[in-house]
Coordinates of C-alpha atoms in Angstrom, one line a residue:
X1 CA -28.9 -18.7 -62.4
X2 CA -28.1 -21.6 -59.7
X3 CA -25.6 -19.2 -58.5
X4 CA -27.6 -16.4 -58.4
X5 CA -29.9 -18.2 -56.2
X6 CA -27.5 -19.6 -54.3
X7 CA -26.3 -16.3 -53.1
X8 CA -29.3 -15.0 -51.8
X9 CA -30.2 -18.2 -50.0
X10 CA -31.5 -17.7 -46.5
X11 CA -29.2 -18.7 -44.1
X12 CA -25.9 -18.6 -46.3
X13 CA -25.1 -15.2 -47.1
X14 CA -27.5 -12.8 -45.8
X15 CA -27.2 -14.0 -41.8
X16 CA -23.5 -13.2 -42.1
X17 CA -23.7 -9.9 -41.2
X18 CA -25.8 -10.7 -37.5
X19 CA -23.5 -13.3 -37.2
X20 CA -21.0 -10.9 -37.5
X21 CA -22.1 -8.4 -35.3
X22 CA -22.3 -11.3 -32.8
X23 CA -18.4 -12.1 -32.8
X24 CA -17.9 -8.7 -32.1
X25 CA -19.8 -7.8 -29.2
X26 CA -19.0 -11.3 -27.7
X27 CA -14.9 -10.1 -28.6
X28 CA -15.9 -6.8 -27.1
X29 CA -17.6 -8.2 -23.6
X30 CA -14.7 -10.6 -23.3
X31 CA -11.6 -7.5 -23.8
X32 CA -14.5 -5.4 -20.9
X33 CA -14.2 -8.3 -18.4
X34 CA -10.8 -8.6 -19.3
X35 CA -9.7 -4.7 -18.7
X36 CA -11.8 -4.7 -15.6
X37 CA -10.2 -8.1 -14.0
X38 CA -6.5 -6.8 -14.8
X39 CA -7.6 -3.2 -13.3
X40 CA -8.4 -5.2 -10.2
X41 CA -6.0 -7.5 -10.1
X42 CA -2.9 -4.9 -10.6
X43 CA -4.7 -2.2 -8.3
X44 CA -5.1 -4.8 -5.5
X45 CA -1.3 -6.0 -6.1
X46 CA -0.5 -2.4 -5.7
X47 CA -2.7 -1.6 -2.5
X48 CA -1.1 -4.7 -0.6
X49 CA 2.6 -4.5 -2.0
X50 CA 2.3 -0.8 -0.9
X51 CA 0.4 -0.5 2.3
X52 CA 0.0 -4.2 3.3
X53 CA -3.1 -6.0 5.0
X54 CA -5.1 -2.8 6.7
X55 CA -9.1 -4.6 5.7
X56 CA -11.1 -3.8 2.4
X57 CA -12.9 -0.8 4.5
X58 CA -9.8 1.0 4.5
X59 CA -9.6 0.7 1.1
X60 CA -13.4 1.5 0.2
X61 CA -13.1 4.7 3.0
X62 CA -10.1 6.1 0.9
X63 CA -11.4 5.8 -2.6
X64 CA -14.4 7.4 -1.5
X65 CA -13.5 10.1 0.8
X66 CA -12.0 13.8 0.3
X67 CA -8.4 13.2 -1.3
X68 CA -7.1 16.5 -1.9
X69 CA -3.4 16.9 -1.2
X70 CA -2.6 13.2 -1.7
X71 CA 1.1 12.8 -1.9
X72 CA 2.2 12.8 -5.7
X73 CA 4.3 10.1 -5.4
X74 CA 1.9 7.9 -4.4
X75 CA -0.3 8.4 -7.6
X76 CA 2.8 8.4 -9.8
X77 CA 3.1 4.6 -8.2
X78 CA -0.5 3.5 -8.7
X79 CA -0.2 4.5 -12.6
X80 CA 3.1 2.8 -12.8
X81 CA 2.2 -0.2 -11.5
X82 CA -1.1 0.0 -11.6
X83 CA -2.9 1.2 -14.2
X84 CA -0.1 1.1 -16.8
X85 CA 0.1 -2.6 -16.5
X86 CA -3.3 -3.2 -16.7
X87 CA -3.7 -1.1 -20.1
X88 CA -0.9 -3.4 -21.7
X89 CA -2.4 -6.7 -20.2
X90 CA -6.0 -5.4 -21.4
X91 CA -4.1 -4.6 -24.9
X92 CA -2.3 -7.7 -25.5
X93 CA -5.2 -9.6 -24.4
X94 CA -7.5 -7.9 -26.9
X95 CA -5.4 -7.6 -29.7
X96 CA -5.2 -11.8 -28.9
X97 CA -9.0 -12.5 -29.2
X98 CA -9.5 -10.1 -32.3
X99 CA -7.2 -12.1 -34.1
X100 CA -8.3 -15.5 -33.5
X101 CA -11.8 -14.3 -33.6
X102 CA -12.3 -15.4 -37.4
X103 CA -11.3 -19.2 -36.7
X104 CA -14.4 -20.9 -34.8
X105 CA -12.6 -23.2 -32.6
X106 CA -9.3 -20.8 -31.1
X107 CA -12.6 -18.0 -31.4
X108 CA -14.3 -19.5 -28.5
X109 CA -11.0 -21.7 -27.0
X110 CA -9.5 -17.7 -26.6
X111 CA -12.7 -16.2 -25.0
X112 CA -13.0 -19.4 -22.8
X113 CA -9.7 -18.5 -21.6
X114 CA -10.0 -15.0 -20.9
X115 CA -13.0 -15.6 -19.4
X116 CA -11.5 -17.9 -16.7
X117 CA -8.6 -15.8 -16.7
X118 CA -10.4 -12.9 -15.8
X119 CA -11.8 -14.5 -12.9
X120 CA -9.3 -15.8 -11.4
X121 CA -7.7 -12.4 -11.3
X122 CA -11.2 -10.5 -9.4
X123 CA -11.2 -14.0 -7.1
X124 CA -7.4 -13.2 -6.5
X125 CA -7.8 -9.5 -6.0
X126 CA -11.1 -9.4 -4.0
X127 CA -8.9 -12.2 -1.7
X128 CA -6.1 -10.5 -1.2
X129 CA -8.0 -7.3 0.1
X130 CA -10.3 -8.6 2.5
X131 CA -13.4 -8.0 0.5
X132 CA -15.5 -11.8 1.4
X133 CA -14.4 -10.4 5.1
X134 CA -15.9 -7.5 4.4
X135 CA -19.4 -8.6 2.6
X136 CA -19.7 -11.4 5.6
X137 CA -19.6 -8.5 8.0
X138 CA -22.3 -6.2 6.0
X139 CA -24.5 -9.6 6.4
X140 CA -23.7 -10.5 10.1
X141 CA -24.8 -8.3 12.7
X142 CA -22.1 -7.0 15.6
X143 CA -23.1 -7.1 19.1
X144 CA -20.3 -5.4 20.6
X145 CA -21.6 -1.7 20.2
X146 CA -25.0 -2.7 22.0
X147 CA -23.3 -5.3 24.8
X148 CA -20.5 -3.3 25.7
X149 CA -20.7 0.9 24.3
X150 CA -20.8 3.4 27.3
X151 CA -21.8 7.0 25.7
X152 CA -20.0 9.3 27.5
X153 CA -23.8 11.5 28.1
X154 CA -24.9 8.1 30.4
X155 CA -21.7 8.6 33.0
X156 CA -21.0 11.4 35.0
X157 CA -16.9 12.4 34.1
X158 CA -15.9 15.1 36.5
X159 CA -12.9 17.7 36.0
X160 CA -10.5 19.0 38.3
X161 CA -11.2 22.2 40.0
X162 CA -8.2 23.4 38.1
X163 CA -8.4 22.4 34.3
X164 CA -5.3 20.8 33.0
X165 CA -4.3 21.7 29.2
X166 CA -3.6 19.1 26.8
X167 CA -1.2 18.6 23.6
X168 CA -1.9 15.6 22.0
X169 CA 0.9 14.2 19.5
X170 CA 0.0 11.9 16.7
X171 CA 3.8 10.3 15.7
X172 CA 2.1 9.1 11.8
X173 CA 3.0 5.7 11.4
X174 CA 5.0 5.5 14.9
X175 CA 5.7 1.6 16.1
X176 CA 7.5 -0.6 19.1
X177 CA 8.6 -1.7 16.3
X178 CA 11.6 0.4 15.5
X179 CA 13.2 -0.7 18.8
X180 CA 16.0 -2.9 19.2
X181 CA 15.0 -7.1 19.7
X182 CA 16.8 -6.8 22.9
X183 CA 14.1 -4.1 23.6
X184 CA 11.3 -5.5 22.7
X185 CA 10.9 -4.3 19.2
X186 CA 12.3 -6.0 15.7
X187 CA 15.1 -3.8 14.7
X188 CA 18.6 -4.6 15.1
X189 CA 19.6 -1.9 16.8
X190 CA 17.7 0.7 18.5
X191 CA 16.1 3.7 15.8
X192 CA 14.3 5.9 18.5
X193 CA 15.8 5.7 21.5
X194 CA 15.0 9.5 22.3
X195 CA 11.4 7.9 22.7
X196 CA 12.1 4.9 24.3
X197 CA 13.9 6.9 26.9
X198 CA 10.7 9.8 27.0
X199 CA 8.5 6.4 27.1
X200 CA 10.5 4.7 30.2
X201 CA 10.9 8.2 31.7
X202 CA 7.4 8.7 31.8
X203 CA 4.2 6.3 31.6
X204 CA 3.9 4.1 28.8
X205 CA 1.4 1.2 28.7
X206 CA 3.0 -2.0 27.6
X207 CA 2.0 -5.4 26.7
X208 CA 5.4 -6.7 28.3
X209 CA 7.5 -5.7 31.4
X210 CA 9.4 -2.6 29.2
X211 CA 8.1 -0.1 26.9
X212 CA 5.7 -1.5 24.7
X213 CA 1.8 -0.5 22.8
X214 CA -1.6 -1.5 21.9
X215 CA -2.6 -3.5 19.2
X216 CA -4.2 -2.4 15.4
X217 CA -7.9 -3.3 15.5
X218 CA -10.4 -3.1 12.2
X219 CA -11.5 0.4 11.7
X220 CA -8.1 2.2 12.9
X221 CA -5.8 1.0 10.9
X222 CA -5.5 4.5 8.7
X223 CA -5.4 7.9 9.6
X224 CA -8.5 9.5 10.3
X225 CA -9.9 6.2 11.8
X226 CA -7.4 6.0 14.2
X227 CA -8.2 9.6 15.5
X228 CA -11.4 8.3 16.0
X229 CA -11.0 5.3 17.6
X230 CA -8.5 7.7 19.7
X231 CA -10.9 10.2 20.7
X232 CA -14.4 8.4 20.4
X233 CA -13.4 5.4 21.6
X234 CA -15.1 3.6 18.4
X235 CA -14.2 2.2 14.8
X236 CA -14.6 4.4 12.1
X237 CA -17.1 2.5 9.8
X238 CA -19.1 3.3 6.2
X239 CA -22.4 2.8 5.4
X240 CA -23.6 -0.1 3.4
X241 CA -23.8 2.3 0.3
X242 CA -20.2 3.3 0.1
X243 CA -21.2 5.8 -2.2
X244 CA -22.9 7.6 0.5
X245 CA -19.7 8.4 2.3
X246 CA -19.9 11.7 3.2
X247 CA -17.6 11.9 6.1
X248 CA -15.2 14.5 4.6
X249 CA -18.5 16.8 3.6
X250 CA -18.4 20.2 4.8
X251 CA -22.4 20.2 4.6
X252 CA -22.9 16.9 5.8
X253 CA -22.6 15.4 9.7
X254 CA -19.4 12.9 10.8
X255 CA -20.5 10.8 12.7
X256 CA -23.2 13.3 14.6
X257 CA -24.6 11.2 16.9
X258 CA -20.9 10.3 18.7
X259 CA -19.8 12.0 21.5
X260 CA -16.0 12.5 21.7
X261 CA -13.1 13.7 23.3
X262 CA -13.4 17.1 21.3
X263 CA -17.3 17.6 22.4
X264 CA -16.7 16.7 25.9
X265 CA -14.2 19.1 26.2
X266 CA -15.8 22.0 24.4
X267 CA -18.4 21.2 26.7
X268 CA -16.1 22.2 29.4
X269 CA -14.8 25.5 28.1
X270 CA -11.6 24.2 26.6
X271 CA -10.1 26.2 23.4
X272 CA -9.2 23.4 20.5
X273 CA -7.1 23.2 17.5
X274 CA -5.7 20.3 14.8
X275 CA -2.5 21.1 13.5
X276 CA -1.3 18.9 10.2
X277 CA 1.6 19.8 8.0
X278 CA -0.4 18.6 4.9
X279 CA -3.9 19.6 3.5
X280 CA -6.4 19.0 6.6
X281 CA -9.3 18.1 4.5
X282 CA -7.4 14.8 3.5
X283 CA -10.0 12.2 4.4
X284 CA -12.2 14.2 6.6
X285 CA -9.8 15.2 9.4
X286 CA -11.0 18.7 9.2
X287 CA -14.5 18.5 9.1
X288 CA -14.2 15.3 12.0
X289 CA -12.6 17.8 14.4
X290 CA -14.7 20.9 13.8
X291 CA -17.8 19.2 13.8
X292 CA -17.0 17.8 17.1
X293 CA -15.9 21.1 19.2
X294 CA -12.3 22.1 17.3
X295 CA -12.0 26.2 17.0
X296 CA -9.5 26.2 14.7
X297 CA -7.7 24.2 12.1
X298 CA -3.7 24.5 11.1
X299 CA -2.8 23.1 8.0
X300 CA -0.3 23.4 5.0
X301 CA -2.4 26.5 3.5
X302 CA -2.3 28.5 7.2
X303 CA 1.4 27.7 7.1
X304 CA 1.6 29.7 3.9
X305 CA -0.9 32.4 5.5
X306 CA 1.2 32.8 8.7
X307 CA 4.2 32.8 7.2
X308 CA 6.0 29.3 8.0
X309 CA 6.8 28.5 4.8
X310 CA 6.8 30.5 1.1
X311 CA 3.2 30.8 -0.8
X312 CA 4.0 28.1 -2.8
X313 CA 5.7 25.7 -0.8
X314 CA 4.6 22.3 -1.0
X315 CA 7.0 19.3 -0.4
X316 CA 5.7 15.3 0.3
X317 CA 2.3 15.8 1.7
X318 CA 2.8 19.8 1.9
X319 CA 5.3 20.6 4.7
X320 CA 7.9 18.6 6.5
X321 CA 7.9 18.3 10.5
X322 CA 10.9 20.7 10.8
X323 CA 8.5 23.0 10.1
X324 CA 5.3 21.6 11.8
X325 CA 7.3 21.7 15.4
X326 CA 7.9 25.0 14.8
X327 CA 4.8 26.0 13.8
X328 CA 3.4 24.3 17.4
X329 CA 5.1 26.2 19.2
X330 CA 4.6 29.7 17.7
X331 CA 0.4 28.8 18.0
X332 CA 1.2 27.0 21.5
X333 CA 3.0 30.0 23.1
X334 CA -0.7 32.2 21.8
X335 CA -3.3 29.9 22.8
X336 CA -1.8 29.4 26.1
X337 CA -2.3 33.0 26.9
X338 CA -5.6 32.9 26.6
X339 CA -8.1 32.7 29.4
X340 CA -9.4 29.6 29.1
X341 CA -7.5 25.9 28.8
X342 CA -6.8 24.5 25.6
X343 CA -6.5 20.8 23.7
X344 CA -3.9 21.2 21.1
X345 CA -3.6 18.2 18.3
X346 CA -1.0 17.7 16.2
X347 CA -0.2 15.2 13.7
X348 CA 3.2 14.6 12.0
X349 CA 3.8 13.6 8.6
X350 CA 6.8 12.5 7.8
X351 CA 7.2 9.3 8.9
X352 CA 4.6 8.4 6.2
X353 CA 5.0 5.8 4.0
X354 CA 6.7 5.0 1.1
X355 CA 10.0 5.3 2.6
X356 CA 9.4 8.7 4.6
X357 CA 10.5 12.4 3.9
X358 CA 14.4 12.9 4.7
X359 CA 14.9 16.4 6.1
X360 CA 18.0 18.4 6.5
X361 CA 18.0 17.1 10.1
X362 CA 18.3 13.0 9.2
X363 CA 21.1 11.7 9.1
X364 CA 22.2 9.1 6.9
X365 CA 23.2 6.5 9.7
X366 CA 21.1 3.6 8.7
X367 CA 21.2 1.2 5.2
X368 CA 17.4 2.5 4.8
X369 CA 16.0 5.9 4.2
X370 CA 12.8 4.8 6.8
X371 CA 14.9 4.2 9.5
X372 CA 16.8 7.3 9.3
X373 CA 13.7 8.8 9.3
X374 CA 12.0 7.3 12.2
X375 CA 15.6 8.4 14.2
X376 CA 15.2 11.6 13.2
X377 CA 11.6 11.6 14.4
X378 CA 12.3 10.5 17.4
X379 CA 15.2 13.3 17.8
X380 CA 12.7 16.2 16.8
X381 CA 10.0 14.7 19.7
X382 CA 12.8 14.6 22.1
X383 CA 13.8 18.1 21.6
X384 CA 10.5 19.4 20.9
X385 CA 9.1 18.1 24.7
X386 CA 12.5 19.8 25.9
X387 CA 11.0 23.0 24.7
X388 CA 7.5 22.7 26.4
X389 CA 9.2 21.4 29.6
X390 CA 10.6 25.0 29.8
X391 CA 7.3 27.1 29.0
X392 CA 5.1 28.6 31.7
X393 CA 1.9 26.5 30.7
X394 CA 3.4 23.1 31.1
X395 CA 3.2 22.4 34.8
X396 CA -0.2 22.2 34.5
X397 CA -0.3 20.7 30.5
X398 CA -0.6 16.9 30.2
X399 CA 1.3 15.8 27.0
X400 CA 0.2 12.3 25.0
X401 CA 2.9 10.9 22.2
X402 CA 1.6 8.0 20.5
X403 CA 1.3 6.7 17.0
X404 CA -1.9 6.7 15.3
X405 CA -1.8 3.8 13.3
X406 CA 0.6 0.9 12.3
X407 CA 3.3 1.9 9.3
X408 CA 1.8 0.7 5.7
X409 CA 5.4 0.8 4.2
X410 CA 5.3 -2.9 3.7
X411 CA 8.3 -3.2 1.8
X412 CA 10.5 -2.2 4.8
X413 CA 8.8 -4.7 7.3
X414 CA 9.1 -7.4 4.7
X415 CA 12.8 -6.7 4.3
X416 CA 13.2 -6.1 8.1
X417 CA 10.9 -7.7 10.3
X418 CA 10.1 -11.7 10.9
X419 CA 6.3 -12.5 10.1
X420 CA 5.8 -13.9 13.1
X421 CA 6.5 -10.5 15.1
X422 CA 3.4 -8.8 16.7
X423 CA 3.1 -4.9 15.9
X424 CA 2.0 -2.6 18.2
X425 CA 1.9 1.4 18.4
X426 CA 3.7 3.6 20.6
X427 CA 2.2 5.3 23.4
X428 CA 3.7 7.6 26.3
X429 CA 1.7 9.7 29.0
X430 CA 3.9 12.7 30.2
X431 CA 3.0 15.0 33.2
X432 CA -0.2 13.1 33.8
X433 CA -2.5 14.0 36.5
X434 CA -2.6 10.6 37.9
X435 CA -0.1 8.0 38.3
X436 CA -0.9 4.0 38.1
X437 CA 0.3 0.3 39.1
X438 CA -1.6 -1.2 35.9
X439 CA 0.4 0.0 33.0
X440 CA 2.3 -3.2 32.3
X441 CA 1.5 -6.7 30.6
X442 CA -2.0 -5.2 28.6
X443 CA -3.5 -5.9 26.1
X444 CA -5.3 -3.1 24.5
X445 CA -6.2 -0.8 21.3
X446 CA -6.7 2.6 20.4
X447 CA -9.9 2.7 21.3
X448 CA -8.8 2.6 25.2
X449 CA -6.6 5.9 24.8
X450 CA -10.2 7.7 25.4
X451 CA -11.0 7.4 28.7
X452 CA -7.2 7.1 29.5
X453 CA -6.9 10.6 27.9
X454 CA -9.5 12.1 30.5
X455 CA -8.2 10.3 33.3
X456 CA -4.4 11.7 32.3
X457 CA -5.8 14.9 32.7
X458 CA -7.3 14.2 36.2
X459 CA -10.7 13.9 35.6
X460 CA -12.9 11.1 37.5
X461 CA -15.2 8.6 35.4
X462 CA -17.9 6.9 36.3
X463 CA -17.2 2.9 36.0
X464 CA -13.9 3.8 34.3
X465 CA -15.3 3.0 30.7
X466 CA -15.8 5.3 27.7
X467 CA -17.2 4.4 24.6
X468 CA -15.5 0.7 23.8
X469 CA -12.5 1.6 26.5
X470 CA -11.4 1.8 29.5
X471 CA -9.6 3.8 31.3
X472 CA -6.4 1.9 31.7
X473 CA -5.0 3.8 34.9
X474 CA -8.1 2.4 36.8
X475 CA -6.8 -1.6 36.4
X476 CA -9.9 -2.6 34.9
X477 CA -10.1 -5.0 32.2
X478 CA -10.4 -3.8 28.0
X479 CA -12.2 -5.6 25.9
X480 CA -9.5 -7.5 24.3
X481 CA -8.6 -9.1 27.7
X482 CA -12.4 -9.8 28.4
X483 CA -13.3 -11.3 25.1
X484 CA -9.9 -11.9 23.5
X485 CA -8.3 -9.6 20.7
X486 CA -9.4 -11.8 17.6
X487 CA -13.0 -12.0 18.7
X488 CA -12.8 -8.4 19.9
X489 CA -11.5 -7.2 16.1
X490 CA -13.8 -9.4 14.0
X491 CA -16.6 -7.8 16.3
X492 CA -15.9 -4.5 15.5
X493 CA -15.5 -4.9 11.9
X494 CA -18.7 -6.0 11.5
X495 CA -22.1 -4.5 10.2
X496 CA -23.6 -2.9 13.1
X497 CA -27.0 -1.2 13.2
X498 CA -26.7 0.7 16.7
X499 CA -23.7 2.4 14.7
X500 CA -25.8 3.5 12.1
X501 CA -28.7 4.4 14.4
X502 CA -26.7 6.0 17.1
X503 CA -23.7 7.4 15.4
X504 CA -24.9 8.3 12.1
X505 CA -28.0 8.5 12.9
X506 CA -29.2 6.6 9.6
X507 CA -33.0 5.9 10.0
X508 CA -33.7 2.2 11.7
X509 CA -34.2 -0.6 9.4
X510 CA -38.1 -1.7 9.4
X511 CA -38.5 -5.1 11.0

């Protein structure tokens, strides 16, 4: 009977069950926070091994932007290193605290632990990306836009009587870099010297005395926002609610309130195109260029359409530049016939990281694939410009080369280049309008290629500034030699409101 009693005792055998139920949700929040921290931990470790230090915002733009025709390899990587190690850290961590979950004192020793353990590895992650950066900008208001922005509808920019054409070359990843030290780069020996030679041969505006670039600033450091820091003469920045990111919408405005290089020029009558060898939708460089005066759009799938490769062909990001170079000039030698100038834009691909795309032209000279890559770049430039050199349309055609953005192969600069190097992007003006005293010892960023760009093409400016450049031909100063280049950048990568007033045109916060 004292047994019997015993057993249905409040408190001894019937609260085992909510106690229970207890151990398991707190097991089951612990193994949650757990799989989230090594997701974060793993996928930041990934991001940085494989493109290196380019600012959370890149990051937060890419994950929720238009990412059709992603290169395969690269998600094959993130689920390698990624994702699969954070399944098996998540597991073994799990299976750990299930186990000891029966024994009180390991019980809460084991979730203690992965509770620390789990944020150390967000504190780690969010570190290592730039994300207290980033939230310290969304809380501190820029000044730069409202101090120093000239919209290009508050000057007067005048053309020449005769219109000049321009191509516009986007090298993907293209760097000083790649040069020899003696040179002014960080390689040992020389791996473009078809465009140092097209540099020196031509105008190049250099930080030193010989061919040299611009410096990366926050906003430009990928793809898409470098062409429009190239051709707006601004950073490319997301709303607060990333969410909201609808820059690579085909229903929605990018950036609708900006005047660029692309409206001005539709303005003026000139026929534009993009050409890309991969899918041009990637990010929002389609919708960018036609919602800002582009009439047409060349990309892996008109490739197929015209002909250039097979129906089905699709290698690295869609088509290598063998076939992009040829593709410009079979649209170059029709636009050019028609009766009106035109702004061609191309962008090459293969330079791209991981390691780039080895064609049938590289040649296997150099101990790394990347380097025989960037040489065989360089070779396909050179002999492409020997092409338009000899073409009817080019006397009066200004061409700009320049890379678009620092590389994010980080592996190949840690093996190859000295911390303490400063990277800069290539740049070269050829068969410009206007020639210049000024192009030596600068410091300036992509942004400044805007007004440079018009000037190249002999138009006149008023007060020589465009957007946050200048026009460097003039002399006058950029912003980074007013206000200094790390003031300049953390400037720029902060919250701004006139950006989202002016250039999104987001309704203004209530005071």
């Amino acid at each position: 009977m004292s047994k019997q009693v015993e057993k249905t005792r409040p408190g001894k055998y019937l609260d085992k069950k909510p106690s229970r139920r207890k151990g398991v949700f707190g097991t089951a929040l612990c193994g949650l926070l757990l799989a989230v921290a090594c997701l974060c931990f793993f996928a930041a470790r990934w991001y940085i091994k494989t493109y290196g230090d380019l600012g959370f915002d890149s990051i937060l733009y890419t994950v929720f932007s238009d990412l059709g025709g992603v290169q395969s390899g690269l998600i094959w990587s993130f689920c390698l290193r990624a994702i699969f190690p954070a399944v098996a850290c998540t597991a073994a961590g799990t299976a750990a605290l299930v186990l000891l979950r029966r024994k009180r004192g390991q019980r809460i020793l084991s979730r203690v632990t992965a509770l620390v353990l789990s944020l150390l590895m967000i504190t780690q992650a969010a570190f290592s990306t730039g994300l207290p950066e980033y939230i310290y900008g969304l809380f501190n208001d820029s000044e730069v836009f409202e101090t120093y922005y000239v919209s290009p509808e508050d000057v007067q920019i005048t053309f020449p009587e005769e219109k000049r054409n321009l191509i516009y070359i986007f090298l993907e990843s293209m760097e000083i870099s790649y040069l020899s030290q003696e040179l002014g780069g960080a390689m040992e020996e020389n791996l473009i010297p078809e465009l140092y030679e097209l540099a020196g041969d031509n105008i190049n505006f250099s930080h030193n005395d010989d061919v040299g670039g611009f410096l990366p600033v926050t906003g430009t450091t990928w793809t898409i926002g470098a062409m429009v820091g190239h051709t707006a003469g601004v950073p490319l920045k997301l709303p607060p609610e990333v969410e909201e990111n609808d820059y690579g919408q085909d229903d929605k405005g990018f950036l609708p309130g900006i005047v660029s290089l692309q409206d001005i020029l539709a303005e003026e009558g000139y026929y534009q195109t993009l050409m890309v060898g991969s899918v041009a939708s990637f990010g929002g460089r389609r919708q960018y260029y036609l919602q800002h005066g582009a009439d047409h759009i060349y990309d892996i799938s008109t490739a197929r359409r015209d002909s250039i490769v097979p129906g089905d062909y699709f290698v690295w990001w869609g088509m290598e530049d063998k076939y992009l170079f040829e593709y410009a000039k079979q649209e170059l030698t029709e636009i050019s016939q028609k009766d009106q100038p035109f702004a061609f834009t191309m962008l090459t691909v293969d330079t791209h990281h991981i390691g780039g795309y080895a064609c049938e032209y590289c040649e296997n000279v150099h101990e790394e694939q990347y380097s025989n890559v960037m040489s065989c770049s360089s070779k396909q430039v050179a002999e492409f410009m020997q092409w338009l050199q000899q073409q009817p349309f080019y006397e009066n055609t200004t061409v700009i080369i320049t890379g678009d953005h620092l590389s994010m192969d980080k592996g190949y600069f840690s093996r190859n280049v000295e911390d303490s190097y400063v990277r800069r992007n290539y740049n070269c003006f050829v068969n410009s309008a206007v020639d210049t005293a000024y192009s030596k010892n600068r410091s300036f960023s992509c942004m400044d290629m805007f007004p440079t760009t018009l000037a190249a093409m002999g138009c006149t400016i008023e007060g020589d500034y465009l957007g946050l450049g200048v026009n460097l031909f003039s002399g006058k100063p950029t912003l980074i030699e007013k206000i200094g280049y790390e003031r300049f950048d953390r400037q720029v990568s902060m919250g701004s409101e006139y950006y989202a007033v002016n250039f999104r045109l987001e309704e203004p916060e209530e005071e």
